[in-house]
mmCIF file of C-alpha atoms in Angstrom:
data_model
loop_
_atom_site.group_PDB
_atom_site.id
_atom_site.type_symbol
_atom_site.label_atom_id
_atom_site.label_comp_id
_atom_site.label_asym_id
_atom_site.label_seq_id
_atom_site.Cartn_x
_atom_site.Cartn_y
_atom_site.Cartn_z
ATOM 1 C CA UNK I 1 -12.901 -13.090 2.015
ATOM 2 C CA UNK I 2 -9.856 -14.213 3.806
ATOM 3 C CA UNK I 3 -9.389 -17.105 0.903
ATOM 4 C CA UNK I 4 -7.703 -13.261 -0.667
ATOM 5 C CA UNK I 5 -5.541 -12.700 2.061
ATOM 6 C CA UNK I 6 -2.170 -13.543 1.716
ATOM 7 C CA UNK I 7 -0.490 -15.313 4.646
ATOM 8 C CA UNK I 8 3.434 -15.848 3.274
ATOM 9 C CA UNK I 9 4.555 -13.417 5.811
ATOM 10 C CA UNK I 10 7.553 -11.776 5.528
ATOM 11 C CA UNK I 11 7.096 -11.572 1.948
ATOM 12 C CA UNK I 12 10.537 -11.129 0.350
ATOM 13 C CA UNK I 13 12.155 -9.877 -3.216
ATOM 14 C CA UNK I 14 15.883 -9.459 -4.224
ATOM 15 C CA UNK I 15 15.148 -6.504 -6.800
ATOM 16 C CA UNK I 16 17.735 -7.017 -9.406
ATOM 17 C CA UNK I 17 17.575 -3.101 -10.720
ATOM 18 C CA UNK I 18 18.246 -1.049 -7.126
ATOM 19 C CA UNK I 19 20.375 -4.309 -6.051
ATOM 20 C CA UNK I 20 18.341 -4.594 -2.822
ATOM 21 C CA UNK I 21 16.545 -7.248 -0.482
ATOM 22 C CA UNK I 22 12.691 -5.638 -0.093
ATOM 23 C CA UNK I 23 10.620 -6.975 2.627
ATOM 24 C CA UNK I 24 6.894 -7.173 3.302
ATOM 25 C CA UNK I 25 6.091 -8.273 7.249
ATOM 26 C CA UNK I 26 2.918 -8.027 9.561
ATOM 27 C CA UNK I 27 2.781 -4.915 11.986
ATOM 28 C CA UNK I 28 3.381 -5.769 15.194
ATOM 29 C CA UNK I 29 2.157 -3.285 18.190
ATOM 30 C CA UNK I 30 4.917 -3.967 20.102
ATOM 31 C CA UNK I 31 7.633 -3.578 17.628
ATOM 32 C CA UNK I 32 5.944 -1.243 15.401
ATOM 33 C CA UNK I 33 3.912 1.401 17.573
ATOM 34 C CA UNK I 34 6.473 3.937 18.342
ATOM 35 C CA UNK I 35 7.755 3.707 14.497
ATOM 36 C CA UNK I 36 4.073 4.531 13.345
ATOM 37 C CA UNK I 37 3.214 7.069 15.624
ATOM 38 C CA UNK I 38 6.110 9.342 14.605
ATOM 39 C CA UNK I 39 5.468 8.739 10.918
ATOM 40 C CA UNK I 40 2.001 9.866 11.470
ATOM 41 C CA UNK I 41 3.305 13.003 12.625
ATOM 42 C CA UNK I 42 5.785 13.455 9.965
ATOM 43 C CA UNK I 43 4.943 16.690 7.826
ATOM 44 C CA UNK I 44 4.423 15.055 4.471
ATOM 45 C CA UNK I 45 2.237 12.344 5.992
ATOM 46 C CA UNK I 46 -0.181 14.670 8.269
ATOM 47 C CA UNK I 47 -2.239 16.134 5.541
ATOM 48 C CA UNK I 48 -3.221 12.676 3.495
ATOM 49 C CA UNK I 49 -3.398 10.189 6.815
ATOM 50 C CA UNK I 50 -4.681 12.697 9.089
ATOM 51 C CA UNK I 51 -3.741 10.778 11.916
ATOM 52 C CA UNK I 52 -1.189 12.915 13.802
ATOM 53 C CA UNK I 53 -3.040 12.246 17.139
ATOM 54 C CA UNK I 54 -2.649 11.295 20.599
ATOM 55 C CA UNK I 55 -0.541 8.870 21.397
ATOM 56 C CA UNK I 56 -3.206 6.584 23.389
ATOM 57 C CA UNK I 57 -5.649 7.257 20.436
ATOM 58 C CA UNK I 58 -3.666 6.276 17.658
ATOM 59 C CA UNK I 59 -2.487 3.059 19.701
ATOM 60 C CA UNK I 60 -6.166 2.547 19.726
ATOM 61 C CA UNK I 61 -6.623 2.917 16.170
ATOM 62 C CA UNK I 62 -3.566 0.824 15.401
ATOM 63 C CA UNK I 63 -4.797 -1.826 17.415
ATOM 64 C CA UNK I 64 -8.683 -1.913 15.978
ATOM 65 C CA UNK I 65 -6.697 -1.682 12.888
ATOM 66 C CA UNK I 66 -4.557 -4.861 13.645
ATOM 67 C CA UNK I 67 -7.696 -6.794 14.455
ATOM 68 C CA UNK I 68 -9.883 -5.741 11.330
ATOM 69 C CA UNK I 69 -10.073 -9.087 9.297
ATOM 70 C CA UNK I 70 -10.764 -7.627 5.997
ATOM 71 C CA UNK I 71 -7.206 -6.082 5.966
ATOM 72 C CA UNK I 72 -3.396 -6.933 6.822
ATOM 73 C CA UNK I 73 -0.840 -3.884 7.858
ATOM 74 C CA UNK I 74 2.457 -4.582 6.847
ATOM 75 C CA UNK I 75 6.296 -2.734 7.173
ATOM 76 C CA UNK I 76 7.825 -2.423 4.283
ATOM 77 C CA UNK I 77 11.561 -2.663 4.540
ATOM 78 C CA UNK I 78 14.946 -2.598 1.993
ATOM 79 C CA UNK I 79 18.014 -4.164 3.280
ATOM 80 C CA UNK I 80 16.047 -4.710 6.486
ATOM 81 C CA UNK I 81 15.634 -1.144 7.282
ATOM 82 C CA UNK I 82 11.879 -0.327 8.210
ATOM 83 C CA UNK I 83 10.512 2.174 5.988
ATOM 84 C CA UNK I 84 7.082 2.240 4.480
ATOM 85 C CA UNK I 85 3.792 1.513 5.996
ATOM 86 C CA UNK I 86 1.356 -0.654 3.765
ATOM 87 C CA UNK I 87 -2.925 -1.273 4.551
ATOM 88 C CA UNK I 88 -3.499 -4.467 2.389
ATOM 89 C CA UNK I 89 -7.189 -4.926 2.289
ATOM 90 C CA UNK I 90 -10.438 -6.918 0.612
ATOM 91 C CA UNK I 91 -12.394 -4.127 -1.528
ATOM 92 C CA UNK I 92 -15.340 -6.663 0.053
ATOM 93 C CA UNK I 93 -15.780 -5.355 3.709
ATOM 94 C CA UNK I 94 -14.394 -2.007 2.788
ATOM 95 C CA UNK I 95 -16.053 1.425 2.518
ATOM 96 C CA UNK I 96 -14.763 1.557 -1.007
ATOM 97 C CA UNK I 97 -16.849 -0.944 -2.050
ATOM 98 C CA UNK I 98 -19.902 1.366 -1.542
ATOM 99 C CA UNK I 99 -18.231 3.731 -4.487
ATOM 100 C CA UNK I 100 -17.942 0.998 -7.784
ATOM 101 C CA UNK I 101 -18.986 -1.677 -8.873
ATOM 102 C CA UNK I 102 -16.419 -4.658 -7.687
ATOM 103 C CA UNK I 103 -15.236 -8.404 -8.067
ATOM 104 C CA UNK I 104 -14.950 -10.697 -5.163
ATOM 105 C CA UNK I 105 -11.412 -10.458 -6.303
ATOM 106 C CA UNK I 106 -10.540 -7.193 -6.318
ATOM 107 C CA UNK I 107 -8.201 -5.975 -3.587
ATOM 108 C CA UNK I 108 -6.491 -2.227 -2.238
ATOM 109 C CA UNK I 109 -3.890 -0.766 -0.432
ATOM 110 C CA UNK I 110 -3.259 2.451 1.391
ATOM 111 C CA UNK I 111 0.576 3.352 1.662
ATOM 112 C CA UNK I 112 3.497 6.128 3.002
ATOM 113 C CA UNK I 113 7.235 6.186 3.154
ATOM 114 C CA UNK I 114 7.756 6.739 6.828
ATOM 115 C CA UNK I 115 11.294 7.851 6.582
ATOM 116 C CA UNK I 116 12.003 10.529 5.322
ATOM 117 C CA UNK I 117 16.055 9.550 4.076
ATOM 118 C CA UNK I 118 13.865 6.987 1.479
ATOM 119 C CA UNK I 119 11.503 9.735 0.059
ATOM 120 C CA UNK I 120 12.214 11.121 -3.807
ATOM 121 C CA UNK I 121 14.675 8.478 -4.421
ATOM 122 C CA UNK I 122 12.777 6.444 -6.346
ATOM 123 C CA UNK I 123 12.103 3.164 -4.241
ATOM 124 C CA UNK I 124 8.516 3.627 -4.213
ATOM 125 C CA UNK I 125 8.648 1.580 -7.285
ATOM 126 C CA UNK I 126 10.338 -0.674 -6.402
ATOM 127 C CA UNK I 127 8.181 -1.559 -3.303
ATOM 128 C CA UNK I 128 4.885 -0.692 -5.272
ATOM 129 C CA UNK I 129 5.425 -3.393 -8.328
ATOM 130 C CA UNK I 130 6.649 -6.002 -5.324
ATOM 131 C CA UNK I 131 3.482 -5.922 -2.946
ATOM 132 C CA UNK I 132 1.104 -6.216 -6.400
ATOM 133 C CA UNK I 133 3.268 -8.809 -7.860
ATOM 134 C CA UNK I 134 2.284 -10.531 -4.032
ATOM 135 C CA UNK I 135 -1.583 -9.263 -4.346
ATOM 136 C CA UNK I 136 -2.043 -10.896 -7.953
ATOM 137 C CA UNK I 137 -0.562 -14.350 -6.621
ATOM 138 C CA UNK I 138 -4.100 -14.545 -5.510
ATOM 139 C CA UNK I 139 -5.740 -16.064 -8.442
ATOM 140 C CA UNK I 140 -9.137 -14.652 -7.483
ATOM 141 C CA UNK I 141 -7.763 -11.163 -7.813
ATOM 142 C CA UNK I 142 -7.888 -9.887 -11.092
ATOM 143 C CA UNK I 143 -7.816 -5.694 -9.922
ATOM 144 C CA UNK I 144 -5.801 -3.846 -7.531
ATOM 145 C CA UNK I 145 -7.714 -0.314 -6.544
ATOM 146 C CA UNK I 146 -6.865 2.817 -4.704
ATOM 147 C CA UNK I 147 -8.045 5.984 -3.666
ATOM 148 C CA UNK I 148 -5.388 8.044 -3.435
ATOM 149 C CA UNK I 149 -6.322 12.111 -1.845
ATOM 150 C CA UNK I 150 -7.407 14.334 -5.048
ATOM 151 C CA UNK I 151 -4.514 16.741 -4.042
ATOM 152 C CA UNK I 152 -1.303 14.007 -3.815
ATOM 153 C CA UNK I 153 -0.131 14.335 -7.649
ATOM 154 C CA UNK I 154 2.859 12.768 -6.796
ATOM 155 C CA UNK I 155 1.305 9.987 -5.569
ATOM 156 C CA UNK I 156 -0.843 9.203 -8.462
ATOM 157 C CA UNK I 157 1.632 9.760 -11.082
ATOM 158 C CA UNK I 158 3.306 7.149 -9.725
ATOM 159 C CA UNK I 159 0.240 4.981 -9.247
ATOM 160 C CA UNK I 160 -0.218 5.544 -13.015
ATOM 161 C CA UNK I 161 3.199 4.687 -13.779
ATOM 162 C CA UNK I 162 3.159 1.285 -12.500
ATOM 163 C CA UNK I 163 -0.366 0.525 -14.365
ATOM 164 C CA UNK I 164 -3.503 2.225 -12.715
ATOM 165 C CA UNK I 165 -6.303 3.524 -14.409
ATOM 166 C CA UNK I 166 -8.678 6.566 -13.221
ATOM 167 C CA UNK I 167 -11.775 5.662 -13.079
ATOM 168 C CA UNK I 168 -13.513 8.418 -11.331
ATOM 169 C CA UNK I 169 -13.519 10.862 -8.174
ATOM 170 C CA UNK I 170 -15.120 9.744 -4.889
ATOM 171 C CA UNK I 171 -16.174 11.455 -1.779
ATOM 172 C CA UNK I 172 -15.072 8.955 0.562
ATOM 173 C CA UNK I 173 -16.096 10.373 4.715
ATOM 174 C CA UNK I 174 -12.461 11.456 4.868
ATOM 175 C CA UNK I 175 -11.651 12.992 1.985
ATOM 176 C CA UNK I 176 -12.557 12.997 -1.780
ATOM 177 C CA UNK I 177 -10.539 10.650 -3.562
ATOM 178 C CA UNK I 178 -9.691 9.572 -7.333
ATOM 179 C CA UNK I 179 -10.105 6.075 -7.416
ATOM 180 C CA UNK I 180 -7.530 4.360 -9.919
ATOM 181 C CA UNK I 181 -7.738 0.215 -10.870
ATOM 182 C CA UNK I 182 -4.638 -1.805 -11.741
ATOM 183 C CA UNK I 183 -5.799 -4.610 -13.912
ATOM 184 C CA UNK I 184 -3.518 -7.923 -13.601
ATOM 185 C CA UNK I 185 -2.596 -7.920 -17.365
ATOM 186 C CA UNK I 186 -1.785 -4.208 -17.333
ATOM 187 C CA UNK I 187 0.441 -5.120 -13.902
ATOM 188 C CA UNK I 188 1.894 -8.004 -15.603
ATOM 189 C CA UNK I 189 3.641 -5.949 -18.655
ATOM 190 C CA UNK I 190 5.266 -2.944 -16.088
ATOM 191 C CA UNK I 191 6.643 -5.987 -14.095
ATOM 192 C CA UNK I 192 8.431 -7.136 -17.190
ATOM 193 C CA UNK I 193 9.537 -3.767 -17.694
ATOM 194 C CA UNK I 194 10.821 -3.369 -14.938
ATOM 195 C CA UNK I 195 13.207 -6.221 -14.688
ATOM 196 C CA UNK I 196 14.098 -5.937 -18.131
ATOM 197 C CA UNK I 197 15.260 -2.321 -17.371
ATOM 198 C CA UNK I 198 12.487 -0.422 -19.844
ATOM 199 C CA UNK I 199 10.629 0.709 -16.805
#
C-alpha cells in the first residue's frame, strides 16, 4: 500500500494556461489547524464535509487524520497562497473499497476550496488535472475514484469534465454518494487538452 503513496512533497506545476505556480504540500497541524478549522465552517463547505465542529474535536480528527497511513492530506496552493484542502488516499484500506470492485492500484481523493476569493473562478481545474497528473506517476495506478455527495452538481460536472466516469450511487455511513472513476488513458487526453488550450 504505501509503494502508491507519493512522497515528492511539495509537489509543484508552473500551469502555462492561468500563468501560475500550483503547489501540493503535506498538512501540517501546526501550520495548518487554524486554516482548516475555519474552512470547515465556511458555508459552502458545512453541508458536504460536515465537519463544522468543536475546535478540540476537529483537532482530534485532523490529527487521527494526519496519522492514517492509507492516506496523505495536502494544501493546495497558487502563487503560494494556501487555498484548497486535498485527502489523497489508497482505495485499499478505505471504506470505499467495500462499494466496487478495485485494483491494488486504484487511488481517491476528497477535496474543497477553502477560500472563498478562489471559488467560481475556474482554478479547480487547474489544481484537479495537477494532483492526477501526480497520482498516475504511480505506475501501479491505473484509476483515480471519487465519491462526490449526490447533491454537489457542481462538483461532479467538473469531475466529469476532467475525465470521470459514473459508475453508480453508494450509500457510504455519511452520506450517499455517486462514485465516478478516472481511467489513466481518459486522464491522459484532458491533460493534453489542457495545455494545448482545447480544454
Amino acid at each position: 500500500m504505501t509503494v502508491l503513496m507519493q512522497t515528492r512533497y511539495p509537489y509543484i506545476i508552473e500551469d502555462f494556461r492561468i500563468k501560475q505556480s500550483i503547489t501540493f504540500r503535506h498538512v501540517s497541524l501546526q501550520e495548518d489547524f487554524e486554516r482548516l478549522y475555519s474552512w470547515m465552517h465556511e458555508p459552502h463547505v458545512i453541508p458536504f464535509w460536515k465537519l463544522n465542529i468543536e475546535r478540540e474535536a476537529y483537532k482530534q480528527h485532523l490529527q487521527l487524520f494526519i496519522n492514517d497511513s492509507h492516506q496523505q492530506l495536502l494544501i493546495g496552493e497558487i502563487n503560494g497562497v494556501p487555498m484548497s484542502y486535498w485527502e489523497s488516499y489508497t482505495v485499499e484500506g478505505d471504506v470505499i473499497s467495500k462499494y466496487y470492485d478495485y485494483d491494488q492500484g486504484d487511488q481517491g481523493i476528497h477535496l474543497l476550496i477553502g477560500e472563498t476569493d478562489y471559488l467560481g473562478k475556474g482554478y479547480i481545474y487547474p489544481l484537479l488535472l495537477t494532483i492526477l497528473k501526480h497520482k498516475f506517476e504511480i505506475n501501479e495506478t491505473k484509476r483515480i475514484v471519487v465519491e462526490p455527495d449526490i447533491r454537489n452538481e457542481k462538483m461532479i460536472h467538473v469531475f466529469m469534465k476532467c475525465g470521470f466516469q459514473p459508475m453508480k450511487e453508494v450509500n457510504l455511513p455519511d452520506k450517499t454518494g455517486l462514485l465516478l472513476s478516472c481511467e489513466r488513458n481518459v486522464f491522459e487526453r484532458r491533460w493534453s487538452e489542457w495545455n494545448s488550450g482545447r480544454f
